[in-house]
CSV table of C-alpha atoms in Angstrom, one decimal:
chain,number,residue,atom,x,y,z
A,1,UNK,CA,-10.0,-8.8,5.9
A,2,UNK,CA,-11.8,-6.1,3.9
A,3,UNK,CA,-10.1,-3.0,5.1
A,4,UNK,CA,-12.2,-0.8,2.8
A,5,UNK,CA,-15.6,-2.3,3.5
A,6,UNK,CA,-18.2,0.5,3.0
A,7,UNK,CA,-15.6,2.8,1.4
A,8,UNK,CA,-16.3,4.3,-2.0
A,9,UNK,CA,-13.4,5.4,-4.2
A,10,UNK,CA,-13.6,7.6,-7.3
A,11,UNK,CA,-11.2,7.1,-10.2
A,12,UNK,CA,-11.1,10.3,-12.2
A,13,UNK,CA,-10.0,9.7,-15.8
A,14,UNK,CA,-10.2,10.7,-19.4
A,15,UNK,CA,-9.2,8.9,-22.6
A,16,UNK,CA,-5.5,8.0,-22.8
A,17,UNK,CA,-4.8,6.6,-19.3
A,18,UNK,CA,-2.2,4.0,-18.9
A,19,UNK,CA,-4.3,0.9,-18.6
A,20,UNK,CA,-2.5,-0.9,-15.8
A,21,UNK,CA,-2.5,2.3,-13.7
A,22,UNK,CA,-6.3,2.1,-13.6
A,23,UNK,CA,-6.9,-1.7,-13.6
A,24,UNK,CA,-4.3,-2.7,-11.0
A,25,UNK,CA,-5.2,-0.2,-8.3
A,26,UNK,CA,-8.9,-0.7,-9.0
A,27,UNK,CA,-8.5,-4.4,-8.5
A,28,UNK,CA,-6.6,-3.9,-5.3
A,29,UNK,CA,-9.2,-1.5,-3.9
A,30,UNK,CA,-12.1,-3.8,-4.8
A,31,UNK,CA,-10.3,-6.8,-3.3
A,32,UNK,CA,-9.9,-4.8,-0.1
A,33,UNK,CA,-13.7,-4.3,-0.1
A,34,UNK,CA,-14.2,-0.8,-1.7
A,35,UNK,CA,-16.8,0.2,-4.2
A,36,UNK,CA,-14.8,1.8,-7.0
A,37,UNK,CA,-16.4,4.1,-9.6
A,38,UNK,CA,-14.9,5.4,-12.9
A,39,UNK,CA,-15.8,9.1,-13.3
A,40,UNK,CA,-15.0,11.0,-16.4
A,41,UNK,CA,-16.0,14.1,-18.4
A,42,UNK,CA,-17.0,11.5,-21.0
A,43,UNK,CA,-20.4,9.9,-20.6
A,44,UNK,CA,-20.0,6.4,-22.1
A,45,UNK,CA,-16.5,4.8,-22.2
A,46,UNK,CA,-12.9,5.8,-21.7
A,47,UNK,CA,-10.1,4.4,-23.8
A,48,UNK,CA,-6.9,3.0,-22.4
A,49,UNK,CA,-3.3,2.9,-23.7
A,50,UNK,CA,-0.3,0.7,-23.1
A,51,UNK,CA,2.6,2.9,-23.9
A,52,UNK,CA,1.9,4.3,-27.4
A,53,UNK,CA,-0.8,1.7,-28.3
A,54,UNK,CA,-4.5,2.1,-27.7
A,55,UNK,CA,-5.9,-1.0,-25.9
A,56,UNK,CA,-9.3,-1.5,-24.2
A,57,UNK,CA,-12.3,0.6,-23.3
A,58,UNK,CA,-13.8,0.9,-19.9
A,59,UNK,CA,-17.4,1.9,-18.9
A,60,UNK,CA,-17.8,5.2,-17.2
A,61,UNK,CA,-19.9,4.8,-14.1
A,62,UNK,CA,-20.7,8.5,-13.6
A,63,UNK,CA,-20.2,11.5,-15.8
A,64,UNK,CA,-18.1,14.1,-14.0
A,65,UNK,CA,-20.9,16.7,-14.2
A,66,UNK,CA,-23.2,14.4,-12.2
A,67,UNK,CA,-20.6,13.1,-9.7
A,68,UNK,CA,-20.8,14.3,-6.1
A,69,UNK,CA,-17.4,14.2,-4.4
A,70,UNK,CA,-19.0,14.2,-1.0
A,71,UNK,CA,-20.2,10.6,-1.7
A,72,UNK,CA,-16.6,9.4,-2.0
A,73,UNK,CA,-14.0,8.5,0.6
A,74,UNK,CA,-10.9,8.8,-1.7
A,75,UNK,CA,-9.8,9.7,-5.2
A,76,UNK,CA,-7.4,8.0,-7.6
A,77,UNK,CA,-5.9,9.6,-10.7
A,78,UNK,CA,-4.2,7.2,-13.1
A,79,UNK,CA,-1.4,8.4,-15.3
A,80,UNK,CA,-0.6,8.0,-19.0
A,81,UNK,CA,0.4,11.1,-21.0
A,82,UNK,CA,-3.0,12.0,-22.5
A,83,UNK,CA,-5.3,11.5,-19.6
A,84,UNK,CA,-3.8,14.0,-17.1
A,85,UNK,CA,-3.2,16.5,-19.9
A,86,UNK,CA,-7.0,16.5,-20.7
A,87,UNK,CA,-8.0,16.6,-17.0
A,88,UNK,CA,-5.7,19.5,-16.1
A,89,UNK,CA,-7.5,21.8,-18.6
A,90,UNK,CA,-11.0,20.8,-17.4
A,91,UNK,CA,-12.2,23.2,-14.7
A,92,UNK,CA,-14.8,20.8,-13.5
A,93,UNK,CA,-12.2,18.1,-13.0
A,94,UNK,CA,-9.9,20.5,-11.1
A,95,UNK,CA,-12.7,21.5,-8.8
A,96,UNK,CA,-13.6,17.8,-8.2
A,97,UNK,CA,-9.9,17.2,-7.2
A,98,UNK,CA,-9.8,20.2,-4.9
A,99,UNK,CA,-12.9,19.1,-3.1
A,100,UNK,CA,-11.1,16.0,-1.8
A,101,UNK,CA,-8.2,18.1,-0.5
A,102,UNK,CA,-10.6,20.6,1.1
A,103,UNK,CA,-12.4,17.7,2.9
A,104,UNK,CA,-9.2,16.1,4.0
A,105,UNK,CA,-9.8,12.9,2.0
A,106,UNK,CA,-7.0,10.8,0.7
A,107,UNK,CA,-5.9,11.3,-2.9
A,108,UNK,CA,-3.6,9.0,-5.0
A,109,UNK,CA,-1.9,9.7,-8.3
A,110,UNK,CA,0.6,7.7,-10.3
A,111,UNK,CA,3.0,8.4,-13.2
A,112,UNK,CA,1.8,11.6,-15.1
A,113,UNK,CA,-1.3,11.8,-12.8
A,114,UNK,CA,0.2,14.4,-10.5
A,115,UNK,CA,0.1,16.9,-13.4
A,116,UNK,CA,-3.6,17.3,-12.6
A,117,UNK,CA,-2.6,18.3,-9.0
A,118,UNK,CA,-0.4,21.1,-10.4
A,119,UNK,CA,-3.4,22.8,-12.1
A,120,UNK,CA,-5.7,22.0,-9.1
A,121,UNK,CA,-3.1,24.1,-7.1
A,122,UNK,CA,-2.9,21.5,-4.2
A,123,UNK,CA,0.8,20.5,-4.1
A,124,UNK,CA,2.8,23.5,-3.0
A,125,UNK,CA,5.0,22.4,-0.1
A,126,UNK,CA,3.9,18.7,-0.4
A,127,UNK,CA,6.2,15.7,-0.7
A,128,UNK,CA,5.5,14.0,-4.0
A,129,UNK,CA,6.9,11.6,-6.6
A,130,UNK,CA,6.0,11.0,-10.2
A,131,UNK,CA,7.4,9.7,-13.5
A,132,UNK,CA,10.7,11.6,-14.1
A,133,UNK,CA,9.3,13.4,-17.1
A,134,UNK,CA,7.2,15.7,-15.0
A,135,UNK,CA,9.7,16.1,-12.1
A,136,UNK,CA,10.6,19.7,-13.0
A,137,UNK,CA,6.9,20.6,-13.5
A,138,UNK,CA,6.1,19.5,-10.0
A,139,UNK,CA,9.2,21.2,-8.5
A,140,UNK,CA,8.3,24.5,-10.3
A,141,UNK,CA,4.8,24.2,-8.9
A,142,UNK,CA,6.3,24.1,-5.4
A,143,UNK,CA,6.2,20.4,-4.6
A,144,UNK,CA,9.1,18.7,-2.8
A,145,UNK,CA,9.9,15.9,-5.3
A,146,UNK,CA,11.7,12.7,-4.4
A,147,UNK,CA,12.7,9.6,-6.5
A,148,UNK,CA,10.9,6.9,-4.5
A,149,UNK,CA,8.5,4.1,-5.4
A,150,UNK,CA,5.8,5.6,-3.2
A,151,UNK,CA,5.6,8.9,-1.4
A,152,UNK,CA,2.9,9.7,1.2
A,153,UNK,CA,2.3,13.1,2.6
A,154,UNK,CA,-0.8,13.5,4.9
A,155,UNK,CA,-3.1,11.4,2.7
A,156,UNK,CA,-1.6,12.3,-0.6
A,157,UNK,CA,-0.1,9.2,-2.2
A,158,UNK,CA,2.0,9.3,-5.3
A,159,UNK,CA,4.1,6.9,-7.3
A,160,UNK,CA,6.3,6.8,-10.3
A,161,UNK,CA,5.6,4.1,-12.9
A,162,UNK,CA,3.7,0.7,-13.4
A,163,UNK,CA,6.8,-1.0,-11.8
A,164,UNK,CA,5.8,0.6,-8.5
A,165,UNK,CA,2.2,-0.6,-8.6
A,166,UNK,CA,2.6,-3.3,-5.9
A,167,UNK,CA,3.9,-0.7,-3.4
A,168,UNK,CA,1.4,1.9,-4.6
A,169,UNK,CA,-1.5,-0.4,-4.3
A,170,UNK,CA,-0.6,-1.4,-0.8
A,171,UNK,CA,-0.2,2.2,0.3
A,172,UNK,CA,-3.5,3.4,-1.2
A,173,UNK,CA,-5.4,0.7,0.5
A,174,UNK,CA,-3.8,1.7,3.8
A,175,UNK,CA,-4.4,5.5,3.3
A,176,UNK,CA,-8.0,5.1,2.1
A,177,UNK,CA,-8.6,2.8,5.1
A,178,UNK,CA,-7.3,5.5,7.5
A,179,UNK,CA,-9.8,8.0,6.0
A,180,UNK,CA,-9.5,11.7,6.4
A,181,UNK,CA,-6.2,13.3,7.2
A,182,UNK,CA,-6.0,16.6,9.1
A,183,UNK,CA,-2.9,17.6,7.0
A,184,UNK,CA,-4.7,17.1,3.7
A,185,UNK,CA,-5.7,20.5,2.6
A,186,UNK,CA,-5.7,23.1,-0.2
């Protein structure tokens, strides 16, 4: 059954994302029937990493400056060390993220991805998880951090590492299928 038939999901990324944290959720979303677009400040391709090594490149479907968040039903932010660090200093990316929270749309972030949510100022008081390296950053930003494979809080889905992808993928399909959440807000 295609739970996400007629749903459109945005993946917001920059160079330096952890490859499997984009490819695995993207495949799960597409298998569930969603149209998935890669959106980036870059206008051609984004480069992936596996740990410290550069791997493949992926075509950008829409450049961030041309992307309309109102056309999307959900947002995914993959991790990696470099990707979130680049996005969190990009005002356009932060506004794109905030727009999903303002509209009550589900948002998912894995590994270092929740760092973007800190600078978008959307996590205060929210339950969240992440890779352990950014635990204190999230707590200092007002999040309620827990060490679990997946944490869901009113449409906000977070996960720790690639080892958690099976649980993360199942939960994002569920949350994106549910649609808007009244408790998802800025």
